[in-house]
mmCIF file of C-alpha atoms in Angstrom:
data_model
loop_
_atom_site.group_PDB
_atom_site.id
_atom_site.type_symbol
_atom_site.label_atom_id
_atom_site.label_comp_id
_atom_site.label_asym_id
_atom_site.label_seq_id
_atom_site.Cartn_x
_atom_site.Cartn_y
_atom_site.Cartn_z
ATOM 1 C CA MET A 6 -2.003 -21.352 -21.496
ATOM 2 C CA ALA A 7 -1.067 -17.768 -22.737
ATOM 3 C CA ASP A 8 2.112 -16.414 -22.589
ATOM 4 C CA VAL A 9 0.948 -12.851 -22.197
ATOM 5 C CA LEU A 10 -1.178 -11.378 -19.466
ATOM 6 C CA LYS A 11 -3.711 -8.784 -21.214
ATOM 7 C CA LEU A 12 -4.294 -6.177 -18.322
ATOM 8 C CA ALA A 13 -7.023 -3.453 -18.166
ATOM 9 C CA PHE A 14 -5.728 -0.286 -16.446
ATOM 10 C CA VAL A 15 -9.049 0.785 -14.408
ATOM 11 C CA GLY A 16 -8.525 4.046 -13.006
ATOM 12 C CA CYS A 17 -5.704 6.101 -14.656
ATOM 13 C CA GLY A 18 -4.682 8.543 -12.009
ATOM 14 C CA ALA A 19 -1.872 9.410 -9.720
ATOM 15 C CA ILE A 20 -0.945 5.733 -9.247
ATOM 16 C CA ALA A 21 -1.144 4.389 -12.810
ATOM 17 C CA PRO A 22 2.038 5.981 -13.817
ATOM 18 C CA TYR A 23 3.696 3.898 -11.330
ATOM 19 C CA HIS A 24 2.496 0.815 -12.015
ATOM 20 C CA LEU A 25 2.979 1.130 -15.702
ATOM 21 C CA ALA A 26 6.344 2.191 -15.061
ATOM 22 C CA GLY A 27 6.855 -1.559 -12.846
ATOM 23 C CA ILE A 28 5.614 -3.267 -15.926
ATOM 24 C CA LEU A 29 7.815 -1.889 -18.558
ATOM 25 C CA GLU A 30 11.102 -2.600 -16.114
ATOM 26 C CA ASP A 31 9.896 -5.926 -14.820
ATOM 27 C CA CYS A 32 7.009 -7.450 -16.961
ATOM 28 C CA LYS A 33 7.748 -8.538 -20.251
ATOM 29 C CA ASN A 34 4.859 -10.877 -19.792
ATOM 30 C CA VAL A 35 2.114 -8.124 -19.011
ATOM 31 C CA GLN A 36 0.347 -6.032 -21.984
ATOM 32 C CA VAL A 37 -1.696 -3.144 -21.152
ATOM 33 C CA THR A 38 -4.722 -3.519 -23.785
ATOM 34 C CA ALA A 39 -7.592 -1.061 -22.258
ATOM 35 C CA ALA A 40 -7.035 2.185 -20.409
ATOM 36 C CA VAL A 41 -10.381 2.843 -18.403
ATOM 37 C CA ASP A 42 -11.151 6.508 -16.702
ATOM 38 C CA PRO A 43 -14.400 8.814 -16.732
ATOM 39 C CA ASP A 44 -11.670 11.415 -17.406
ATOM 40 C CA ALA A 45 -11.065 10.676 -21.105
ATOM 41 C CA ALA A 46 -7.806 12.477 -20.986
ATOM 42 C CA LYS A 47 -6.671 10.275 -18.124
ATOM 43 C CA ALA A 48 -7.135 7.422 -20.010
ATOM 44 C CA GLN A 49 -5.825 8.647 -23.462
ATOM 45 C CA ALA A 50 -2.298 9.356 -21.760
ATOM 46 C CA ILE A 51 -2.098 5.855 -20.732
ATOM 47 C CA ALA A 52 -3.264 4.536 -24.029
ATOM 48 C CA ALA A 53 -1.280 6.650 -26.098
ATOM 49 C CA GLN A 54 1.785 5.064 -23.640
ATOM 50 C CA THR A 55 0.855 1.363 -24.233
ATOM 51 C CA GLY A 56 -1.244 1.103 -27.591
ATOM 52 C CA ALA A 57 -4.339 0.084 -25.401
ATOM 53 C CA GLU A 58 -7.842 1.024 -26.334
ATOM 54 C CA ALA A 59 -9.357 4.081 -24.269
ATOM 55 C CA PHE A 60 -12.985 3.427 -22.604
ATOM 56 C CA ASP A 61 -14.977 5.866 -20.117
ATOM 57 C CA SER A 62 -16.210 2.754 -17.711
ATOM 58 C CA LEU A 63 -15.737 -0.299 -16.782
ATOM 59 C CA ASP A 64 -18.868 -1.741 -18.434
ATOM 60 C CA ALA A 65 -17.569 -0.442 -21.722
ATOM 61 C CA ALA A 66 -14.754 -2.044 -21.373
ATOM 62 C CA LEU A 67 -15.919 -5.366 -20.404
ATOM 63 C CA ALA A 68 -18.401 -5.175 -23.208
ATOM 64 C CA ASP A 69 -15.596 -4.038 -25.855
ATOM 65 C CA GLY A 70 -12.011 -4.483 -24.624
ATOM 66 C CA ALA A 71 -9.661 -7.501 -24.884
ATOM 67 C CA PHE A 72 -8.400 -8.142 -21.637
ATOM 68 C CA ASP A 73 -7.855 -11.055 -18.840
ATOM 69 C CA ALA A 74 -7.193 -9.057 -15.930
ATOM 70 C CA VAL A 75 -8.037 -5.840 -14.140
ATOM 71 C CA ASP A 76 -5.588 -3.485 -12.321
ATOM 72 C CA LEU A 77 -8.112 -1.317 -9.966
ATOM 73 C CA MET A 78 -6.559 1.903 -9.091
ATOM 74 C CA VAL A 79 -9.779 3.706 -7.674
ATOM 75 C CA PRO A 80 -11.063 5.356 -4.810
ATOM 76 C CA HIS A 81 -11.505 3.311 -1.990
ATOM 77 C CA ASP A 82 -15.445 3.571 -1.864
ATOM 78 C CA LEU A 83 -15.369 2.177 -5.369
ATOM 79 C CA HIS A 84 -13.326 -1.001 -4.775
ATOM 80 C CA GLU A 85 -16.096 -3.448 -3.816
ATOM 81 C CA SER A 86 -18.550 -2.226 -6.825
ATOM 82 C CA LEU A 87 -15.899 -2.557 -9.339
ATOM 83 C CA THR A 88 -13.963 -5.823 -7.866
ATOM 84 C CA VAL A 89 -17.206 -7.651 -7.862
ATOM 85 C CA GLN A 90 -18.375 -6.746 -11.270
ATOM 86 C CA ALA A 91 -14.793 -7.447 -12.543
ATOM 87 C CA LEU A 92 -14.627 -10.844 -10.959
ATOM 88 C CA ASP A 93 -18.335 -11.603 -11.889
ATOM 89 C CA ALA A 94 -17.478 -11.338 -15.570
ATOM 90 C CA GLY A 95 -14.465 -14.052 -14.955
ATOM 91 C CA LYS A 96 -11.715 -11.231 -14.957
ATOM 92 C CA HIS A 97 -8.571 -11.966 -12.561
ATOM 93 C CA VAL A 98 -8.229 -8.308 -10.431
ATOM 94 C CA LEU A 99 -5.419 -6.806 -8.705
ATOM 95 C CA LEU A 100 -6.715 -4.243 -6.490
ATOM 96 C CA GLU A 101 -4.927 -1.320 -5.134
ATOM 97 C CA LYS A 102 -5.093 -1.006 -0.793
ATOM 98 C CA PRO A 103 -7.342 -1.000 0.836
ATOM 99 C CA MET A 104 -9.355 -4.032 -0.456
ATOM 100 C CA ALA A 105 -12.249 -1.710 1.071
ATOM 101 C CA PRO A 106 -13.207 0.599 3.831
ATOM 102 C CA THR A 107 -14.941 -1.657 5.908
ATOM 103 C CA LEU A 108 -14.749 -5.299 6.946
ATOM 104 C CA ASP A 109 -17.943 -6.225 6.016
ATOM 105 C CA ALA A 110 -16.934 -4.866 2.366
ATOM 106 C CA CYS A 111 -14.015 -6.956 2.567
ATOM 107 C CA ASP A 112 -15.981 -10.236 3.348
ATOM 108 C CA ARG A 113 -18.492 -9.350 0.447
ATOM 109 C CA ILE A 114 -15.280 -8.954 -2.105
ATOM 110 C CA LEU A 115 -13.714 -12.355 -0.939
ATOM 111 C CA ALA A 116 -16.640 -14.066 -1.267
ATOM 112 C CA ALA A 117 -17.192 -13.087 -4.992
ATOM 113 C CA ALA A 118 -13.483 -13.912 -5.544
ATOM 114 C CA LYS A 119 -14.035 -17.641 -4.050
ATOM 115 C CA ALA A 120 -16.888 -17.621 -6.417
ATOM 116 C CA ALA A 121 -15.019 -16.478 -9.454
ATOM 117 C CA GLY A 122 -12.122 -18.592 -8.916
ATOM 118 C CA THR A 123 -10.045 -16.603 -10.530
ATOM 119 C CA VAL A 124 -6.510 -14.795 -9.167
ATOM 120 C CA PHE A 125 -7.550 -12.101 -6.627
ATOM 121 C CA MET A 126 -4.464 -9.941 -5.071
ATOM 122 C CA VAL A 127 -4.646 -6.668 -3.101
ATOM 123 C CA ALA A 128 -1.711 -4.245 -4.225
ATOM 124 C CA GLU A 129 0.294 -3.482 -1.014
ATOM 125 C CA ASN A 130 3.453 -2.824 -2.993
ATOM 126 C CA ALA A 131 5.749 -2.694 0.560
ATOM 127 C CA GLN A 132 5.670 -6.027 0.244
ATOM 128 C CA TYR A 133 8.015 -6.062 -2.675
ATOM 129 C CA TRP A 134 9.660 -2.546 -1.734
ATOM 130 C CA PRO A 135 13.374 -3.462 -2.114
ATOM 131 C CA GLU A 136 14.729 -2.163 1.144
ATOM 132 C CA ILE A 137 11.955 -3.547 3.280
ATOM 133 C CA VAL A 138 12.823 -6.936 2.079
ATOM 134 C CA MET A 139 16.272 -6.553 2.489
ATOM 135 C CA ALA A 140 15.535 -5.474 5.950
ATOM 136 C CA ARG A 141 13.702 -8.341 6.885
ATOM 137 C CA GLU A 142 16.598 -10.606 5.691
ATOM 138 C CA LEU A 143 18.809 -8.842 7.520
ATOM 139 C CA ILE A 144 16.462 -9.177 10.689
ATOM 140 C CA GLU A 145 16.125 -12.936 10.196
ATOM 141 C CA SER A 146 19.890 -13.374 9.772
ATOM 142 C CA GLY A 147 20.124 -11.987 13.057
ATOM 143 C CA ALA A 148 22.250 -8.928 11.579
ATOM 144 C CA ILE A 149 20.792 -6.590 14.615
ATOM 145 C CA GLY A 150 19.900 -9.283 17.232
ATOM 146 C CA GLU A 151 16.887 -9.475 19.168
ATOM 147 C CA ILE A 152 14.584 -6.803 18.123
ATOM 148 C CA VAL A 153 14.144 -4.123 21.152
ATOM 149 C CA THR A 154 11.690 -2.086 19.328
ATOM 150 C CA ALA A 155 10.970 -0.281 15.921
ATOM 151 C CA ARG A 156 9.319 3.096 14.725
ATOM 152 C CA ALA A 157 7.364 3.809 11.401
ATOM 153 C CA ALA A 158 7.014 7.649 10.343
ATOM 154 C CA PHE A 159 4.831 8.306 7.657
ATOM 155 C CA THR A 160 5.284 12.003 7.353
ATOM 156 C CA TYR A 161 4.984 14.493 4.330
ATOM 157 C CA ARG A 162 4.018 17.641 3.125
ATOM 158 C CA TYR A 163 0.569 17.842 1.341
ATOM 159 C CA ASP A 164 1.568 16.919 -2.495
ATOM 160 C CA GLU A 165 -0.728 17.729 -5.633
ATOM 161 C CA GLN A 166 0.345 14.594 -7.346
ATOM 162 C CA TRP A 167 -2.122 12.838 -5.004
ATOM 163 C CA PHE A 168 -4.672 15.661 -4.509
ATOM 164 C CA GLY A 169 -4.507 17.515 -7.737
ATOM 165 C CA ASP A 170 -7.959 16.371 -9.029
ATOM 166 C CA ALA A 171 -10.548 19.417 -9.507
ATOM 167 C CA ARG A 172 -12.090 17.457 -6.329
ATOM 168 C CA PRO A 173 -9.730 15.313 -4.423
ATOM 169 C CA TRP A 174 -11.075 11.819 -3.257
ATOM 170 C CA ARG A 175 -8.568 11.624 -0.809
ATOM 171 C CA LEU A 176 -9.995 14.783 1.307
ATOM 172 C CA GLU A 177 -13.717 13.092 1.551
ATOM 173 C CA ARG A 178 -13.821 10.763 4.340
ATOM 174 C CA SER A 179 -17.076 9.363 2.886
ATOM 175 C CA ARG A 180 -14.779 8.150 -0.211
ATOM 176 C CA THR A 181 -12.042 7.026 2.004
ATOM 177 C CA GLY A 182 -12.831 5.577 5.218
ATOM 178 C CA GLY A 183 -10.546 7.637 7.153
ATOM 179 C CA GLY A 184 -7.327 9.817 6.467
ATOM 180 C CA LEU A 185 -3.814 8.467 6.519
ATOM 181 C CA ALA A 186 -4.168 5.542 8.713
ATOM 182 C CA ILE A 187 -6.200 3.806 6.157
ATOM 183 C CA ASP A 188 -4.839 4.901 3.040
ATOM 184 C CA GLY A 189 -1.078 5.381 2.765
ATOM 185 C CA GLY A 190 -0.371 4.601 6.419
ATOM 186 C CA SER A 191 -0.583 0.479 5.347
ATOM 187 C CA HIS A 192 2.604 1.098 3.414
ATOM 188 C CA TRP A 193 4.343 1.752 6.863
ATOM 189 C CA ILE A 194 2.112 -0.915 8.619
ATOM 190 C CA ARG A 195 2.791 -3.791 6.422
ATOM 191 C CA PRO A 196 6.597 -3.583 6.987
ATOM 192 C CA LEU A 197 6.049 -3.311 10.560
ATOM 193 C CA ARG A 198 4.142 -6.531 10.520
ATOM 194 C CA MET A 199 6.685 -8.038 7.890
ATOM 195 C CA TRP A 200 9.359 -7.605 10.616
ATOM 196 C CA LEU A 201 7.994 -7.816 14.043
ATOM 197 C CA GLY A 202 4.925 -10.271 13.345
ATOM 198 C CA GLU A 203 1.170 -9.787 14.069
ATOM 199 C CA ILE A 204 -0.133 -6.378 15.777
ATOM 200 C CA GLU A 205 -2.259 -7.236 18.686
ATOM 201 C CA ALA A 206 -3.391 -3.861 20.281
ATOM 202 C CA VAL A 207 -3.191 -0.242 19.569
ATOM 203 C CA VAL A 208 -3.352 3.007 21.349
ATOM 204 C CA ALA A 209 -3.545 6.076 19.573
ATOM 205 C CA VAL A 210 -4.618 9.623 19.041
ATOM 206 C CA THR A 211 -5.458 11.746 15.725
ATOM 207 C CA ALA A 212 -5.826 15.109 14.594
ATOM 208 C CA HIS A 213 -6.603 17.536 11.490
ATOM 209 C CA PRO A 214 -3.927 19.387 11.273
ATOM 210 C CA LEU A 215 -4.384 19.937 7.218
ATOM 211 C CA GLU A 216 -8.092 21.850 7.369
ATOM 212 C CA ASN A 217 -8.908 20.627 3.941
ATOM 213 C CA MET A 218 -8.922 17.053 4.792
ATOM 214 C CA GLU A 219 -11.807 15.399 6.696
ATOM 215 C CA GLY A 220 -9.987 12.369 7.447
ATOM 216 C CA GLU A 221 -7.307 12.675 9.945
ATOM 217 C CA SER A 222 -3.918 14.149 8.847
ATOM 218 C CA LEU A 223 -1.938 13.398 11.960
ATOM 219 C CA VAL A 224 -1.814 9.862 14.087
ATOM 220 C CA ARG A 225 0.718 9.240 16.757
ATOM 221 C CA ALA A 226 0.202 5.659 17.960
ATOM 222 C CA LEU A 227 1.847 2.716 19.546
ATOM 223 C CA PHE A 228 1.454 -0.576 18.644
ATOM 224 C CA ARG A 229 2.015 -4.042 20.663
ATOM 225 C CA PHE A 230 2.648 -6.952 18.895
ATOM 226 C CA ARG A 231 1.856 -10.602 19.529
ATOM 227 C CA SER A 232 5.325 -11.053 20.692
ATOM 228 C CA GLY A 233 5.056 -8.508 23.227
ATOM 229 C CA THR A 234 7.343 -6.078 21.405
ATOM 230 C CA LEU A 235 6.284 -2.329 20.996
ATOM 231 C CA ALA A 236 6.645 -0.122 17.927
ATOM 232 C CA SER A 237 5.243 3.609 17.060
ATOM 233 C CA PHE A 238 3.603 4.388 14.191
ATOM 234 C CA ASP A 239 3.433 8.200 13.178
ATOM 235 C CA ALA A 240 1.545 9.756 10.250
ATOM 236 C CA MET A 241 1.600 13.178 9.184
ATOM 237 C CA MET A 242 0.486 15.490 6.284
ATOM 238 C CA VAL A 243 1.035 19.263 6.652
ATOM 239 C CA PRO A 244 0.922 22.156 4.298
ATOM 240 C CA GLY A 245 4.334 23.756 4.859
ATOM 241 C CA PRO A 246 7.629 21.919 4.828
ATOM 242 C CA LEU A 247 9.429 19.471 6.645
ATOM 243 C CA ALA A 248 12.863 18.111 8.284
ATOM 244 C CA PRO A 249 14.290 15.243 6.990
ATOM 245 C CA GLU A 250 12.657 12.090 8.553
ATOM 246 C CA THR A 251 13.940 8.184 8.714
ATOM 247 C CA TRP A 252 10.810 6.343 7.461
ATOM 248 C CA TRP A 253 11.956 3.529 9.684
ATOM 249 C CA ARG A 254 14.146 2.426 12.396
ATOM 250 C CA VAL A 255 14.364 -1.170 13.827
ATOM 251 C CA THR A 256 16.378 -1.468 17.043
ATOM 252 C CA GLY A 257 18.242 -4.953 18.162
ATOM 253 C CA VAL A 258 20.425 -5.429 20.768
ATOM 254 C CA LYS A 259 23.255 -5.579 18.266
ATOM 255 C CA GLY A 260 22.401 -2.472 16.474
ATOM 256 C CA GLU A 261 19.774 -0.773 14.477
ATOM 257 C CA ILE A 262 18.295 -0.990 10.762
ATOM 258 C CA ALA A 263 17.072 2.701 9.404
ATOM 259 C CA ILE A 264 15.359 3.196 5.915
ATOM 260 C CA SER A 265 15.341 7.293 5.352
ATOM 261 C CA ASP A 266 13.652 8.749 2.760
ATOM 262 C CA GLY A 267 11.928 5.813 0.800
ATOM 263 C CA PHE A 268 11.420 7.505 -2.323
ATOM 264 C CA SER A 269 15.324 7.872 -3.150
ATOM 265 C CA GLY A 270 16.319 4.748 -1.290
ATOM 266 C CA GLY A 271 18.651 3.113 1.098
ATOM 267 C CA LEU A 272 19.193 1.212 3.834
ATOM 268 C CA LYS A 273 21.717 1.580 6.331
ATOM 269 C CA VAL A 274 22.884 -0.732 9.293
ATOM 270 C CA PHE A 275 24.362 0.503 12.456
ATOM 271 C CA ASP A 276 26.475 -2.032 14.647
ATOM 272 C CA ASP A 277 29.666 -2.199 16.607
ATOM 273 C CA ALA A 278 31.463 -2.896 13.364
ATOM 274 C CA ASP A 279 30.270 0.361 11.849
ATOM 275 C CA PRO A 280 28.753 2.605 14.521
ATOM 276 C CA ASP A 281 27.992 5.589 12.283
ATOM 277 C CA GLY A 282 26.328 3.244 9.772
ATOM 278 C CA ARG A 283 27.119 1.305 6.554
ATOM 279 C CA LEU A 284 24.954 1.408 3.177
ATOM 280 C CA VAL A 285 23.778 -2.057 2.703
ATOM 281 C CA GLY A 286 23.099 -2.887 -0.950
ATOM 282 C CA GLU A 287 21.932 -0.339 -3.764
ATOM 283 C CA PRO A 288 19.328 2.587 -3.177
ATOM 284 C CA ARG A 289 16.315 1.399 -5.000
ATOM 285 C CA GLY A 290 13.152 2.907 -3.138
ATOM 286 C CA TYR A 291 9.317 3.381 -3.604
ATOM 287 C CA ALA A 292 8.927 3.170 -7.112
ATOM 288 C CA LYS A 293 10.799 -0.115 -7.362
ATOM 289 C CA SER A 294 8.275 -2.251 -5.764
ATOM 290 C CA PHE A 295 5.618 -1.752 -8.513
ATOM 291 C CA GLY A 296 7.437 -4.142 -10.983
ATOM 292 C CA PRO A 297 7.880 -7.141 -8.687
ATOM 293 C CA GLU A 298 4.520 -6.868 -7.276
ATOM 294 C CA ILE A 299 2.740 -6.747 -10.691
ATOM 295 C CA ALA A 300 5.179 -9.701 -11.881
ATOM 296 C CA ASP A 301 4.036 -11.540 -8.920
ATOM 297 C CA PHE A 302 0.059 -11.114 -9.897
ATOM 298 C CA ALA A 303 1.093 -12.015 -13.362
ATOM 299 C CA ASN A 304 2.962 -15.338 -12.252
ATOM 300 C CA ALA A 305 -0.023 -16.138 -10.570
ATOM 301 C CA VAL A 306 -2.329 -15.837 -13.576
ATOM 302 C CA LEU A 307 -0.091 -17.211 -16.138
ATOM 303 C CA SER A 308 1.448 -20.323 -14.100
ATOM 304 C CA GLY A 309 -1.022 -20.706 -11.149
ATOM 305 C CA SER A 310 2.150 -19.505 -8.850
ATOM 306 C CA PRO A 311 1.244 -18.613 -4.895
ATOM 307 C CA LEU A 312 1.050 -14.966 -4.540
ATOM 308 C CA GLN A 313 3.852 -13.545 -1.652
ATOM 309 C CA ALA A 314 1.203 -12.514 0.060
ATOM 310 C CA GLY A 315 -2.327 -13.388 -0.564
ATOM 311 C CA PRO A 316 -5.786 -10.907 -0.264
ATOM 312 C CA GLU A 317 -6.538 -11.903 3.281
ATOM 313 C CA GLU A 318 -3.133 -10.434 4.518
ATOM 314 C CA SER A 319 -3.962 -6.802 3.673
ATOM 315 C CA LEU A 320 -7.070 -7.016 6.219
ATOM 316 C CA ALA A 321 -4.854 -6.802 9.020
ATOM 317 C CA GLU A 322 -3.540 -3.142 8.182
ATOM 318 C CA LEU A 323 -7.563 -2.087 7.538
ATOM 319 C CA ARG A 324 -8.096 -3.680 10.885
ATOM 320 C CA THR A 325 -5.099 -1.699 12.511
ATOM 321 C CA ALA A 326 -6.290 1.457 11.147
ATOM 322 C CA LEU A 327 -9.541 0.545 12.662
ATOM 323 C CA ALA A 328 -8.536 -0.042 15.946
ATOM 324 C CA ILE A 329 -6.644 3.279 15.743
ATOM 325 C CA TYR A 330 -9.981 5.184 15.085
ATOM 326 C CA ARG A 331 -11.673 3.056 17.920
ATOM 327 C CA SER A 332 -8.786 4.207 20.038
ATOM 328 C CA ALA A 333 -8.747 8.112 19.470
ATOM 329 C CA GLN A 334 -12.222 7.775 20.628
ATOM 330 C CA SER A 335 -12.223 5.731 23.803
ATOM 331 C CA GLY A 336 -8.808 6.992 24.509
ATOM 332 C CA GLY A 337 -7.566 3.330 25.318
ATOM 333 C CA TRP A 338 -5.826 0.406 24.319
ATOM 334 C CA GLU A 339 -7.793 -1.186 21.090
ATOM 335 C CA ASN A 340 -7.647 -4.850 20.002
ATOM 336 C CA VAL A 341 -6.759 -5.182 16.355
ATOM 337 C CA TRP A 342 -8.447 -8.443 16.160
ATOM 338 C CA ASP A 343 -11.800 -8.715 17.814
#
């Protein structure tokens, strides 16, 4: 069995540098050997950092490249076609979230993965986010007692880093399948599920304060979990500056866990011993989730170890987003699992 996973980056845009930094920091058994993007400058930038060979399409890379797996970081509307193409070629696939914009497309991808028999993983980096993992451990240890409620707040200013292309695909509903809920919202929904269990039903409203985004740029939602616990989910993107926001709060009968700005990291526990809060662990943040994520994928390929979260796990975030959209239309509670 090989000791090093040869990996092709397919899509070398805004998220690719995070994946590469994670590989360089945590994945000595991963080598990026192909960089694929129709924008030659983007492919060449990754190639220059890794020694990879640059290609302008997956077709060209499959024909002439040397790699065992692909890391697909492309617009949502390309997920199904490129994933199935890579799987049919016998490649292992790490696919950025969401698996696809529709459940039918997800079913076809999962069927292709089963037929291929290779490793297929959906990259939801929140599963590996250091503060999220630490919060789960604290909750499971009883640090804040029985959970009362929680809040996830996905709010930030319009950022050219994620919308910097001449024609930003994230602004087009036909390419994303929606707006904030189906895209970045999954990073806030997965932690709630890790801490509180499965979401049963959703009631939500949506709006469009960011005029150039076709999908929703504002969500206000309540989630009801199978346990009966309620949590709120807020998602918002606006053109102007925003006040500081706590990204997650989990409230228990004995105290509260708060994770503030997830980019810089930091988790605090508020309880009787420290009612003003104490920092637990070293602040790590969003960027430190990608190395463990890709390491999990690489270990599954190289040694057959089970993934921390199989691809089907990501369907719950997609189903939750779709329930948000249905609720915004119906004005009432919508079941996540029909």
